[in-house]
GROMACS .gro file of C-alpha atoms in nm:
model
  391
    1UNK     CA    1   0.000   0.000   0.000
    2UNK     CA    2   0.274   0.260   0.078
    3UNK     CA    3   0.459   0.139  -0.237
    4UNK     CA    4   0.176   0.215  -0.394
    5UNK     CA    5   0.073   0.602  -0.252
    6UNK     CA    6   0.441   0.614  -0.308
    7UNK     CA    7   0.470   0.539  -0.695
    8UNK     CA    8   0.133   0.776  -0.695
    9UNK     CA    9   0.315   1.045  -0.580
   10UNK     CA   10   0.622   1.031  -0.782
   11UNK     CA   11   0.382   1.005  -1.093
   12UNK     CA   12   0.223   1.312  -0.959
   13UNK     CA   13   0.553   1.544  -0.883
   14UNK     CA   14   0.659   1.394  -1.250
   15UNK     CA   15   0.339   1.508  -1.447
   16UNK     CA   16   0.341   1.823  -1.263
   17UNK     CA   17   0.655   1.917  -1.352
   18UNK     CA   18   0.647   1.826  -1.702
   19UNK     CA   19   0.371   2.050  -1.717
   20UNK     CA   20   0.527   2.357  -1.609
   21UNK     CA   21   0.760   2.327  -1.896
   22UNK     CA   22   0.760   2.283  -2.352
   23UNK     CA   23   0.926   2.142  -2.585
   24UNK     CA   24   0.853   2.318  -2.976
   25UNK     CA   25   0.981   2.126  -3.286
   26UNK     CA   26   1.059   2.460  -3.535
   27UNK     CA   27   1.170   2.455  -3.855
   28UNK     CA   28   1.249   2.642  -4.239
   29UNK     CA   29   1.241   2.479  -4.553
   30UNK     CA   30   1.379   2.653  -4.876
   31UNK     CA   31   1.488   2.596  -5.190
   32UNK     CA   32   1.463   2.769  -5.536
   33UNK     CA   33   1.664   2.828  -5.851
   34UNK     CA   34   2.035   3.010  -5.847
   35UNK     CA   35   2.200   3.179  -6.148
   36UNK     CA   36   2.572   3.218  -6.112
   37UNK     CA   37   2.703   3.480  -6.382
   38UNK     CA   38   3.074   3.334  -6.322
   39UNK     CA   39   3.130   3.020  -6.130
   40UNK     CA   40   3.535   2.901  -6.206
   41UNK     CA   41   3.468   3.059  -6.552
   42UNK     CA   42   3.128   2.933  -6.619
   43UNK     CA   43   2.793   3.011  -6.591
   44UNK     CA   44   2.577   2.787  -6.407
   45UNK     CA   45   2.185   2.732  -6.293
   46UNK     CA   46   2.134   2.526  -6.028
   47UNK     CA   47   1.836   2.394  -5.798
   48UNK     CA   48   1.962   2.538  -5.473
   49UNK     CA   49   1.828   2.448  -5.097
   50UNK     CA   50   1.821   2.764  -4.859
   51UNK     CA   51   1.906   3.095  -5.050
   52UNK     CA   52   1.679   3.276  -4.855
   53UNK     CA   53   1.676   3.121  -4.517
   54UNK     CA   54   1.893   2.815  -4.373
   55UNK     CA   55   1.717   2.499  -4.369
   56UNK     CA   56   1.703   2.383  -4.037
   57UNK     CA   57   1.493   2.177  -3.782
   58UNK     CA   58   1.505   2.264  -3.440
   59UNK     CA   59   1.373   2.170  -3.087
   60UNK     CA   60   1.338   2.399  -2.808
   61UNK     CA   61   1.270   2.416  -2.465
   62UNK     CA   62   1.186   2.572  -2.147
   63UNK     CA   63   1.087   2.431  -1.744
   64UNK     CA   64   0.971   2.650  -1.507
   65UNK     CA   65   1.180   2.673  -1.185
   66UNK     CA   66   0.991   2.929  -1.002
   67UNK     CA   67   1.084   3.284  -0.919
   68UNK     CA   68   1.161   3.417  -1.305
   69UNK     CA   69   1.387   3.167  -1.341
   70UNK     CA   70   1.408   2.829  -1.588
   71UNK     CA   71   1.584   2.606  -1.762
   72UNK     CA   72   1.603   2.602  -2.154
   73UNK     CA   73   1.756   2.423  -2.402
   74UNK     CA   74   1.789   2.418  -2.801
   75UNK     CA   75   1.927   2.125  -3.031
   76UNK     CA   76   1.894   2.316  -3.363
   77UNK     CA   77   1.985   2.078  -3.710
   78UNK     CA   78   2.053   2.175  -4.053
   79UNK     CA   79   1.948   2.029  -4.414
   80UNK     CA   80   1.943   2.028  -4.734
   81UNK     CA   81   1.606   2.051  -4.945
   82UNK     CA   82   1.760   1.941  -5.303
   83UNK     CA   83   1.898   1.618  -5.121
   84UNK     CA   84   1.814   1.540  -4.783
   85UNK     CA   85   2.185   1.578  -4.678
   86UNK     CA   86   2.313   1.726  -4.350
   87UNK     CA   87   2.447   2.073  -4.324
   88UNK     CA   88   2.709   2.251  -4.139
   89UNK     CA   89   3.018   2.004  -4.191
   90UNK     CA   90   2.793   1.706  -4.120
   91UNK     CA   91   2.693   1.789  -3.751
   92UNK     CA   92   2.382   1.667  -3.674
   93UNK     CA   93   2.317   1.931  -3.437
   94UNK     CA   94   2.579   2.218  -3.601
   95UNK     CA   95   2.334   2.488  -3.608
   96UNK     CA   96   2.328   2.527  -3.243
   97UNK     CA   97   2.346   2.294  -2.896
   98UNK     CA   98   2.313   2.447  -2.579
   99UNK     CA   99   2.155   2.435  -2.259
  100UNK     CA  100   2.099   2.696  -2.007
  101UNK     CA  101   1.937   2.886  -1.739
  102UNK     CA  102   1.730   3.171  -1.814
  103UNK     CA  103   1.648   3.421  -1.541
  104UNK     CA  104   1.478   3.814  -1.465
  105UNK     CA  105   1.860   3.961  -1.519
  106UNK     CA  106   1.962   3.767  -1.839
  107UNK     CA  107   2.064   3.417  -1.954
  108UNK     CA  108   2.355   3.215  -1.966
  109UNK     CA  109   2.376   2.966  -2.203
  110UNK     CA  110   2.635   2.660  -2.259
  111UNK     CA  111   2.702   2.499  -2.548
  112UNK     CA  112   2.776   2.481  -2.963
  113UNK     CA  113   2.652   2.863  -2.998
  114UNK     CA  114   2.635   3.185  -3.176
  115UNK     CA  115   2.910   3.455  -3.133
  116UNK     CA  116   2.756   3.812  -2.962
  117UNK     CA  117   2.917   3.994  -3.201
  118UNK     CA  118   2.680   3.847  -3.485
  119UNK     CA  119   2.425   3.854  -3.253
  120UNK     CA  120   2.433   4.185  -3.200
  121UNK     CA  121   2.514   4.326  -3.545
  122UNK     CA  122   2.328   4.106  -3.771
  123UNK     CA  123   2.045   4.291  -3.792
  124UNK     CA  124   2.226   4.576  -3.984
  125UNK     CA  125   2.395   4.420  -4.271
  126UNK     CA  126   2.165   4.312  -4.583
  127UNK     CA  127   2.313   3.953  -4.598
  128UNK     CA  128   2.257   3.875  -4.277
  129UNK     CA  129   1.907   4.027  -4.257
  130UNK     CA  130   1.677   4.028  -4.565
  131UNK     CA  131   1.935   3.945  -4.870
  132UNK     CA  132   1.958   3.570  -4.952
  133UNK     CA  133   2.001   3.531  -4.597
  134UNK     CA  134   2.033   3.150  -4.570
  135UNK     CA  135   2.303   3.131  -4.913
  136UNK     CA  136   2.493   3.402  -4.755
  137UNK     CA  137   2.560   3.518  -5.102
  138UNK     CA  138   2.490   3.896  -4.982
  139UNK     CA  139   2.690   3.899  -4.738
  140UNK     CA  140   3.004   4.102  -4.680
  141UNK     CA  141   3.283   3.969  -4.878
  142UNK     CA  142   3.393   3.591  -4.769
  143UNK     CA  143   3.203   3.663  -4.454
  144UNK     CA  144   3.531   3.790  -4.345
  145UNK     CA  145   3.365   3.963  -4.047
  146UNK     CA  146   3.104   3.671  -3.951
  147UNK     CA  147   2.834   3.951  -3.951
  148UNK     CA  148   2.595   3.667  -4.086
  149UNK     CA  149   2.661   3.433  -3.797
  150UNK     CA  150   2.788   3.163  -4.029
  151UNK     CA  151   3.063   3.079  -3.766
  152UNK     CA  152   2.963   2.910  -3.403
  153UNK     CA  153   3.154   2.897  -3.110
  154UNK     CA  154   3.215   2.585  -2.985
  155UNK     CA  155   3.268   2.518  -2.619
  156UNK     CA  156   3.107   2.802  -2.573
  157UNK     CA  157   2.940   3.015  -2.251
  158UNK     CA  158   2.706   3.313  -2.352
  159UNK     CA  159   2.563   3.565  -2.139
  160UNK     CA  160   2.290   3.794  -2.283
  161UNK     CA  161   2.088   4.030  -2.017
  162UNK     CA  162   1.778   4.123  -2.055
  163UNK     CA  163   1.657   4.459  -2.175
  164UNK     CA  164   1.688   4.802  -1.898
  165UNK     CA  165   1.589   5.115  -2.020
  166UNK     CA  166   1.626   5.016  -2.385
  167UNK     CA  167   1.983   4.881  -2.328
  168UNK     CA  168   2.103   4.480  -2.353
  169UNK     CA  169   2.462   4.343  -2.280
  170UNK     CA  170   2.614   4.045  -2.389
  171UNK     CA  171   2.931   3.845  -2.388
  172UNK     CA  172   3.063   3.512  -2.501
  173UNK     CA  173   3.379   3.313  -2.415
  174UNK     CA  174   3.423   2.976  -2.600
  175UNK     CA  175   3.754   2.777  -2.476
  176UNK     CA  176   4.003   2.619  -2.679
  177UNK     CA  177   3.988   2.294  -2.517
  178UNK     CA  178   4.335   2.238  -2.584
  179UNK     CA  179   4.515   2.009  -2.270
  180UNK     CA  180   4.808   2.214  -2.148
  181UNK     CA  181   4.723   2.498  -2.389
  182UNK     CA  182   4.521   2.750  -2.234
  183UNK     CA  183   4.436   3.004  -2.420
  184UNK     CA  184   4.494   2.765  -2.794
  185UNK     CA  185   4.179   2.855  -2.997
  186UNK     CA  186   3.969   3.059  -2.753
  187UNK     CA  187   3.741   3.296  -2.873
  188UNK     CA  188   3.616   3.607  -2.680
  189UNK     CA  189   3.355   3.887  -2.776
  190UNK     CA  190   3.130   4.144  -2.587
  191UNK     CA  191   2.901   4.370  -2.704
  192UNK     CA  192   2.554   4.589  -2.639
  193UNK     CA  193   2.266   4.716  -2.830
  194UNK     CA  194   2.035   4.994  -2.716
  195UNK     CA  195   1.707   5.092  -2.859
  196UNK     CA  196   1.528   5.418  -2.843
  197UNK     CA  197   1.192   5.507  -2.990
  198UNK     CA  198   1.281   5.450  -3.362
  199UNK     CA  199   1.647   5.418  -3.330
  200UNK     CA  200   1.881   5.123  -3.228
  201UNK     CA  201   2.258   5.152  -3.212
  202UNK     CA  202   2.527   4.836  -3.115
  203UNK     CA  203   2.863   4.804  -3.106
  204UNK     CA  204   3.020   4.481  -3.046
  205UNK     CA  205   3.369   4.340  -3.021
  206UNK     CA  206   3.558   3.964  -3.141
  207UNK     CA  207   3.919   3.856  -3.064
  208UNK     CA  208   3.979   3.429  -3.201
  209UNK     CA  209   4.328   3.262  -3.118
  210UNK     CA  210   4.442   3.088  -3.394
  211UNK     CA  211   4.109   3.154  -3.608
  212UNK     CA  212   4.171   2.906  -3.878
  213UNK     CA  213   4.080   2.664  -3.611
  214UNK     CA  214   3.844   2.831  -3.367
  215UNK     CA  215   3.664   3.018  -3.609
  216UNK     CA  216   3.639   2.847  -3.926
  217UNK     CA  217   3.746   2.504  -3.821
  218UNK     CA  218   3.474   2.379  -3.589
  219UNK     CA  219   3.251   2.147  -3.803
  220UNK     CA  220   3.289   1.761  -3.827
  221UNK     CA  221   3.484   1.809  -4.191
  222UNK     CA  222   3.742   2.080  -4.059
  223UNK     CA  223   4.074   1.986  -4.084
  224UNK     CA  224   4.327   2.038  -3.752
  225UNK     CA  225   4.630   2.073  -3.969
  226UNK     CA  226   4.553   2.250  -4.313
  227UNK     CA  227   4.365   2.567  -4.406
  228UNK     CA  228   3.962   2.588  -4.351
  229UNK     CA  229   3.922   2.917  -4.514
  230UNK     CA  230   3.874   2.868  -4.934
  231UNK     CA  231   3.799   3.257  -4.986
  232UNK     CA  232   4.035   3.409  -5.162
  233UNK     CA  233   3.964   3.741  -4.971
  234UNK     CA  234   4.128   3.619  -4.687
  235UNK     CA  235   4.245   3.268  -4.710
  236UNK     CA  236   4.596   3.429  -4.755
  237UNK     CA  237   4.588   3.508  -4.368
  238UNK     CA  238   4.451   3.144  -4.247
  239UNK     CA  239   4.790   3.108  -4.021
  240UNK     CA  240   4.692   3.414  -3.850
  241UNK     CA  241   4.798   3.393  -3.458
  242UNK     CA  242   4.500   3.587  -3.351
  243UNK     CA  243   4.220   3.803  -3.510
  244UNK     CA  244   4.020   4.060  -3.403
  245UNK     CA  245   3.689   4.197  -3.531
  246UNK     CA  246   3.519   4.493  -3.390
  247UNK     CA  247   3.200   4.691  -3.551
  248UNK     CA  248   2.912   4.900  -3.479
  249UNK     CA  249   2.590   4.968  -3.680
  250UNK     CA  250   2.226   5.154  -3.643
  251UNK     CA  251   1.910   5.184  -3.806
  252UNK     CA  252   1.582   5.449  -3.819
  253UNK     CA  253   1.251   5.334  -3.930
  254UNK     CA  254   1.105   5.587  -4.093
  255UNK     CA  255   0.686   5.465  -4.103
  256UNK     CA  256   0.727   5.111  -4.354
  257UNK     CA  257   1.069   5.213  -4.453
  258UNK     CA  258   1.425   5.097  -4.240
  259UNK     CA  259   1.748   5.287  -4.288
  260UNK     CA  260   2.062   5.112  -4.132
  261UNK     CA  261   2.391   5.077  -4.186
  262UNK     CA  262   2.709   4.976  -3.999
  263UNK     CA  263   3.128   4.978  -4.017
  264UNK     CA  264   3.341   4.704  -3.952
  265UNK     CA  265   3.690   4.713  -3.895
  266UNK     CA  266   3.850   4.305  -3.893
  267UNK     CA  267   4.262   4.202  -3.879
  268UNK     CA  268   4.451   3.885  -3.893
  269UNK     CA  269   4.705   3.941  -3.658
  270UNK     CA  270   5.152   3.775  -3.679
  271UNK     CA  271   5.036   3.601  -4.003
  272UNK     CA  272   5.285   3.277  -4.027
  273UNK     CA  273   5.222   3.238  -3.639
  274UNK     CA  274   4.982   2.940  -3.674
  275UNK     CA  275   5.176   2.661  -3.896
  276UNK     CA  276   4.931   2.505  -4.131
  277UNK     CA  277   5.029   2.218  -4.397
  278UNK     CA  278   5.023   2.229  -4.724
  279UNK     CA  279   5.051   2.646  -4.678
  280UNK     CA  280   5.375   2.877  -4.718
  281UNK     CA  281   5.340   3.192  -4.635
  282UNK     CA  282   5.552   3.487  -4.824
  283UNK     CA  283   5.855   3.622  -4.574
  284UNK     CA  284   5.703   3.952  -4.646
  285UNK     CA  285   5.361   3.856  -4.463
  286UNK     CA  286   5.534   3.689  -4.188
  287UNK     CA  287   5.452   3.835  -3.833
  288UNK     CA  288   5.257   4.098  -4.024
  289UNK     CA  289   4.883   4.193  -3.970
  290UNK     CA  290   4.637   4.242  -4.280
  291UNK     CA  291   4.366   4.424  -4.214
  292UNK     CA  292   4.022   4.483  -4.404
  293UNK     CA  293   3.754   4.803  -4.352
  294UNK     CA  294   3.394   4.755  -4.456
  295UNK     CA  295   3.115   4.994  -4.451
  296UNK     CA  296   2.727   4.932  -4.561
  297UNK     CA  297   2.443   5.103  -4.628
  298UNK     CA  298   2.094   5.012  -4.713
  299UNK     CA  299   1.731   5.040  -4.672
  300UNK     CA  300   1.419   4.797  -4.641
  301UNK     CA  301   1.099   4.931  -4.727
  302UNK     CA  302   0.734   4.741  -4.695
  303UNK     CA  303   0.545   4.876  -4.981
  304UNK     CA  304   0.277   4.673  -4.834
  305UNK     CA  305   0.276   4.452  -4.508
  306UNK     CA  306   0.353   4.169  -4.756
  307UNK     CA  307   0.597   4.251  -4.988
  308UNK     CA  308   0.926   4.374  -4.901
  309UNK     CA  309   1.197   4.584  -5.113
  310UNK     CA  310   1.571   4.566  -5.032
  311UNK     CA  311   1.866   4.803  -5.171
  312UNK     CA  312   2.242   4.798  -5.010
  313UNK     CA  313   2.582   4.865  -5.085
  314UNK     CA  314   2.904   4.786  -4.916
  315UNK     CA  315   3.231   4.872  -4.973
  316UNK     CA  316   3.564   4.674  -4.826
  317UNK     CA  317   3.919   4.794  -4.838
  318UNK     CA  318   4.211   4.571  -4.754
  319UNK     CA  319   4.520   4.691  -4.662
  320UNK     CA  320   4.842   4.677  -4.846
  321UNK     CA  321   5.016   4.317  -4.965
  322UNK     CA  322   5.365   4.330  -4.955
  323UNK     CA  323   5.330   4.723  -5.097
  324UNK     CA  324   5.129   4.656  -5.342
  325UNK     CA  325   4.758   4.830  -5.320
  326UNK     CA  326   4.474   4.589  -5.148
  327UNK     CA  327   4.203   4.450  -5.295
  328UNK     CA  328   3.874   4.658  -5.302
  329UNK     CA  329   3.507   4.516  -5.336
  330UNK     CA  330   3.195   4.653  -5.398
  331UNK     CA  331   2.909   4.446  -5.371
  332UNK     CA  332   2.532   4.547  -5.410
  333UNK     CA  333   2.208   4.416  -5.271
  334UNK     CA  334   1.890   4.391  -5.415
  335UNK     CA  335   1.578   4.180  -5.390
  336UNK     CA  336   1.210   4.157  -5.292
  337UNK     CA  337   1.005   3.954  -5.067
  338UNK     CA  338   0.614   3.866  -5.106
  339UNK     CA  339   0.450   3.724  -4.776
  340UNK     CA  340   0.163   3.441  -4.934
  341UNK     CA  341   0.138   3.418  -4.564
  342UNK     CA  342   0.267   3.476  -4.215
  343UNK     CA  343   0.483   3.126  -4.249
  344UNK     CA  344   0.538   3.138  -4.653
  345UNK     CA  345   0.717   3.357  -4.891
  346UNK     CA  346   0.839   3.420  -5.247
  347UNK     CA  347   1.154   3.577  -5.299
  348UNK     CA  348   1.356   3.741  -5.556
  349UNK     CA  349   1.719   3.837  -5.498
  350UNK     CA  350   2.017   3.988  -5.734
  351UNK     CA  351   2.368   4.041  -5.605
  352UNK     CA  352   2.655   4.162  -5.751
  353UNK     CA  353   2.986   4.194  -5.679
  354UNK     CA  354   3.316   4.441  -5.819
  355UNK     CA  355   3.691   4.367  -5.724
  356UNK     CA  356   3.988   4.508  -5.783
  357UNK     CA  357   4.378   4.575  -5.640
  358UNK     CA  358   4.570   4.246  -5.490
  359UNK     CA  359   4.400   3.997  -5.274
  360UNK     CA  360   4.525   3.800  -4.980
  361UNK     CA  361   4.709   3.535  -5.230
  362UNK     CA  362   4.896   3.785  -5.365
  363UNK     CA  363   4.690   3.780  -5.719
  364UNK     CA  364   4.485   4.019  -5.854
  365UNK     CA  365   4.126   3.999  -5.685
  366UNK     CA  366   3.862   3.875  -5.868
  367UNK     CA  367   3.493   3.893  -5.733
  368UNK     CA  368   3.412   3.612  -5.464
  369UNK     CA  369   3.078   3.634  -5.360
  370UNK     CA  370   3.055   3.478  -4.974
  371UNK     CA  371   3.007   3.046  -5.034
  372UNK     CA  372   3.034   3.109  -5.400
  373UNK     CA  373   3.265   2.943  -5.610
  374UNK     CA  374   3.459   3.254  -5.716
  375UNK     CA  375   3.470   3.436  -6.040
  376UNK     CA  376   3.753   3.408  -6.299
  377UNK     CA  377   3.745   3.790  -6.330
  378UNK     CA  378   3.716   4.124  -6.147
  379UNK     CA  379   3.310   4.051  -6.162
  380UNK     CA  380   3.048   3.796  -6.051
  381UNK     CA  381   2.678   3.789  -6.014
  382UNK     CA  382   2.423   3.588  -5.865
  383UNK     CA  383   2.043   3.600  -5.916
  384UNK     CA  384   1.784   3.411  -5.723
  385UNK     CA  385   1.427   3.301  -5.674
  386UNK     CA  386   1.238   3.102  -5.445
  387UNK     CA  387   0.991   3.022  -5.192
  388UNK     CA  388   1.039   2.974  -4.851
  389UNK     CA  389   0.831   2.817  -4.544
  390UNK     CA  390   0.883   2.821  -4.199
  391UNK     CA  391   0.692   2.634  -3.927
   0.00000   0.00000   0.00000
C-alpha cells in the first residue's frame, strides 16, 4: 500500500513538472533556382536548398523553476532541401546545442553557440538580414567579419541580459579545449545594443586565437592541420595567430521604410604564427597583420505589409600586400520579398559583386561572392528566386 501512494506520488511530482515546462519542434524549408554569372569561368543554374533562409529543424525548450527563473535548451539541425543531406560540416546538431538557465537579469547559455558579435550586429547588414540570408551570397565579402553568424563557437558560454531602459549586454567566451594549452583557440567577444523610440545603435567586439581553427574550423569536416578558409579574400591570412573583429551599426525606421547601416573594422594578426600544412606563407607577410575596412548602407521598405523591397551597398578595403595596393570590393544588394502568408514567402534576390587591387594570395582579386565558387574575373553575379516556409 505505501509502495503504492508512493509510486502515486512520484507520478504526480513527475506530471506536474512536465507541465510547467515545452518542448517546440521549429523549422524552415527553402529551396529555389540560383544563377551564377561566373562560377570558375562558367555560368551555371542550379536547384539550390536555402538561399533565402537556412534549412534547419530545431527543438526547443523551457521548465519552469519558479521565481523568473528556468531552464532552456535548443538542439537546432541543418538540411538540405535538393537532397536530404546534412548541413554545417555534417553535424547533426551544427546549427546550435546548448543548454541553459534563463532568469529576470539575463541568460547564460552553454554549449555549440552563436558569437555576440553576430548577434548583436546582424540585424544591420543586408546579408545577414533580408538578402539571400540562408546562401549568404549577400553577405560582406567571404564573410570575413562573420556579420551573418555563419561561424559558431564551440565550447562556448554566452551571457545575454535582458533589456533596462532600452539597453542589452552580452558576452561570449568559448575555450580552446586544448590540454596544457590554455588560451589555444579561444574565442572572446562582448558587445551591447540599445534601442530608443525609432532608433537602435550596437557596437560589439571579437578577438579568435588561432582563427583558422576556432573560427572556421569547428565542423565535423574541418581539418586540424591545413587551411579551412577557401575565400580568396582572406584565405591568404589562415595562419593568422590571432584576429580581431570589432564593428558597430544603427538603423531608423522611418513609417514602412528601415534605414541602417554599420562599419566594420576586422585584422589577422603575426600572419605565419599558426603553422598550417600544405601552406607557405611569403617572408614579407610573416609576423605581419592584414587588415580589411567595410562599410554598408541600405534600406528595407514594406510597400505593403507583404511585400518587401531591399537596396544595399558595401564597400571593403584591404590593406596593403607586400606594398602593393589591397584588394577593393563593392558588392550590391537587391531583392524583394512577397509574404503568401505569415509562415510562406516568395523571394527574388540579385547580387553583384566588383573587385579590384591584390588579394590575400597575392593575385589580382577577382569577385568572390561569400560560399560562392569565385569568379575568374574582377566581376560575378548571382540571381535568385524562391519560396520559402517556416513552421
Amino acid at each position: 500500500m505505501k509502495k503504492g501512494l508512493f509510486l502515486c506520488a512520484a507520478l504526480g511530482v513527475a506530471t506536474g513538472a512536465y507541465a510547467q515546462g515545452s518542448v517546440t519542434l521549429y523549422g524552415v524549408a527553402d529551396a529555389g533556382m540560383k544563377w551564377t554569372s561566373n562560377s570558375g569561368g562558367k555560368h551555371q543554374l542550379a536547384l539550390t536548398s536555402g538561399n533565402n533562409g537556412s534549412p534547419r529543424v530545431g527543438l526547443t525548450g523551457t521548465e519552469d523553476l519558479g521565481g523568473g527563473y528556468k531552464t532552456i535548451f535548443t538542439l537546432e539541425n541543418g538540411y538540405s532541401v535538393v537532397n536530404g543531406s546534412l548541413q554545417n560540416g555534417g553535424l547533426i546538431f551544427g546549427r546550435q546545442a546548448f543548454v541553459g538557465i534563463a532568469s529576470p537579469y539575463g541568460t547564460v547559455t552553454l554549449g555549440r553557440q552563436y558569437i555576440t558579435l553576430s548577434s548583436f550586429l546582424y540585424p544591420y547588414a543586408a546579408g545577414a538580414d533580408w538578402a539571400a540570408r540562408g546562401s549568404g551570397n549577400g553577405d560582406h565579402p567571404g564573410g570575413l567579419d562573420d556579420l551573418d553568424a555563419s561561424e559558431r563557437a564551440n565550447n562556448a558560454i554566452k551571457f545575454t541580459s535582458e533589456r533596462y531602459h532600452g539597453l542589452q549586454i552580452g558576452g561570449t567566451y568559448s575555450l580552446g579545449g586544448i590540454a596544457g594549452h590554455g588560451t589555444r583557440n579561444e574565442i572572446i567577444s562582448a558587445g551591447f545594443n540599445y534601442q530608443y523610440s525609432a532608433f537602435t545603435l550596437a557596437a560589439a567586439y571579437m578577438f579568435a586565437k588561432n582563427p583558422n581553427m576556432s573560427l572556421w574550423g569547428t565542423n565535423a569536416t574541418s581539418s586540424a592541420t591545413a587551411s579551412n578558409i577557401t575565400s580568396p579574400v582572406f584565405s591568404g591570412y589562415a595562419s593568422a595567430g590571432s584576429y580581431t573583429d570589432i564593428g558597430v551599426g544603427g538603423s531608423w525606421q522611418l513609417g514602412g521604410a528601415e534605414l541602417y547601416g554599420d562599419f566594420v573594422h576586422t585584422s589577422f594578426n603575426d600572419i605565419g604564427q599558426t603553422p598550417l600544412a600544405g601552406t607557405t606563407v611569403p617572408a614579407g607577410l610573416r609576423g605581419q597583420t592584414a587588415s580589411f575596412n567595410t562599410g554598408e548602407l541600405g534600406v528595407k521598405y514594406y510597400v505593403t505589409p507583404a511585400l518587401l523591397l531591399g537596396l544595399a551597398y558595401a564597400y571593403t578595403r584591404a590593406s596593403a600586400y607586400e606594398g602593393r595596393s589591397g584588394a577593393a570590393y563593392q558588392t550590391w544588394d537587391m531583392g524583394a520579398d512577397y509574404f503568401l502568408s505569415k509562415r510562406s514567402d516568395l523571394y527574388l534576390m540579385a547580387i553583384h559583386q566588383l573587385a579590384s587591387g591584390i588579394d590575400s594570395t597575392g593575385q589580382r582579386a577577382v569577385a568572390a561572392l561569400t560560399f560562392a565558387t569565385p569568379s575568374t574575373t574582377n566581376t560575378q553575379t548571382i540571381v535568385m528566386m524562391g519560396i520559402r516556409h517556416t513552421f
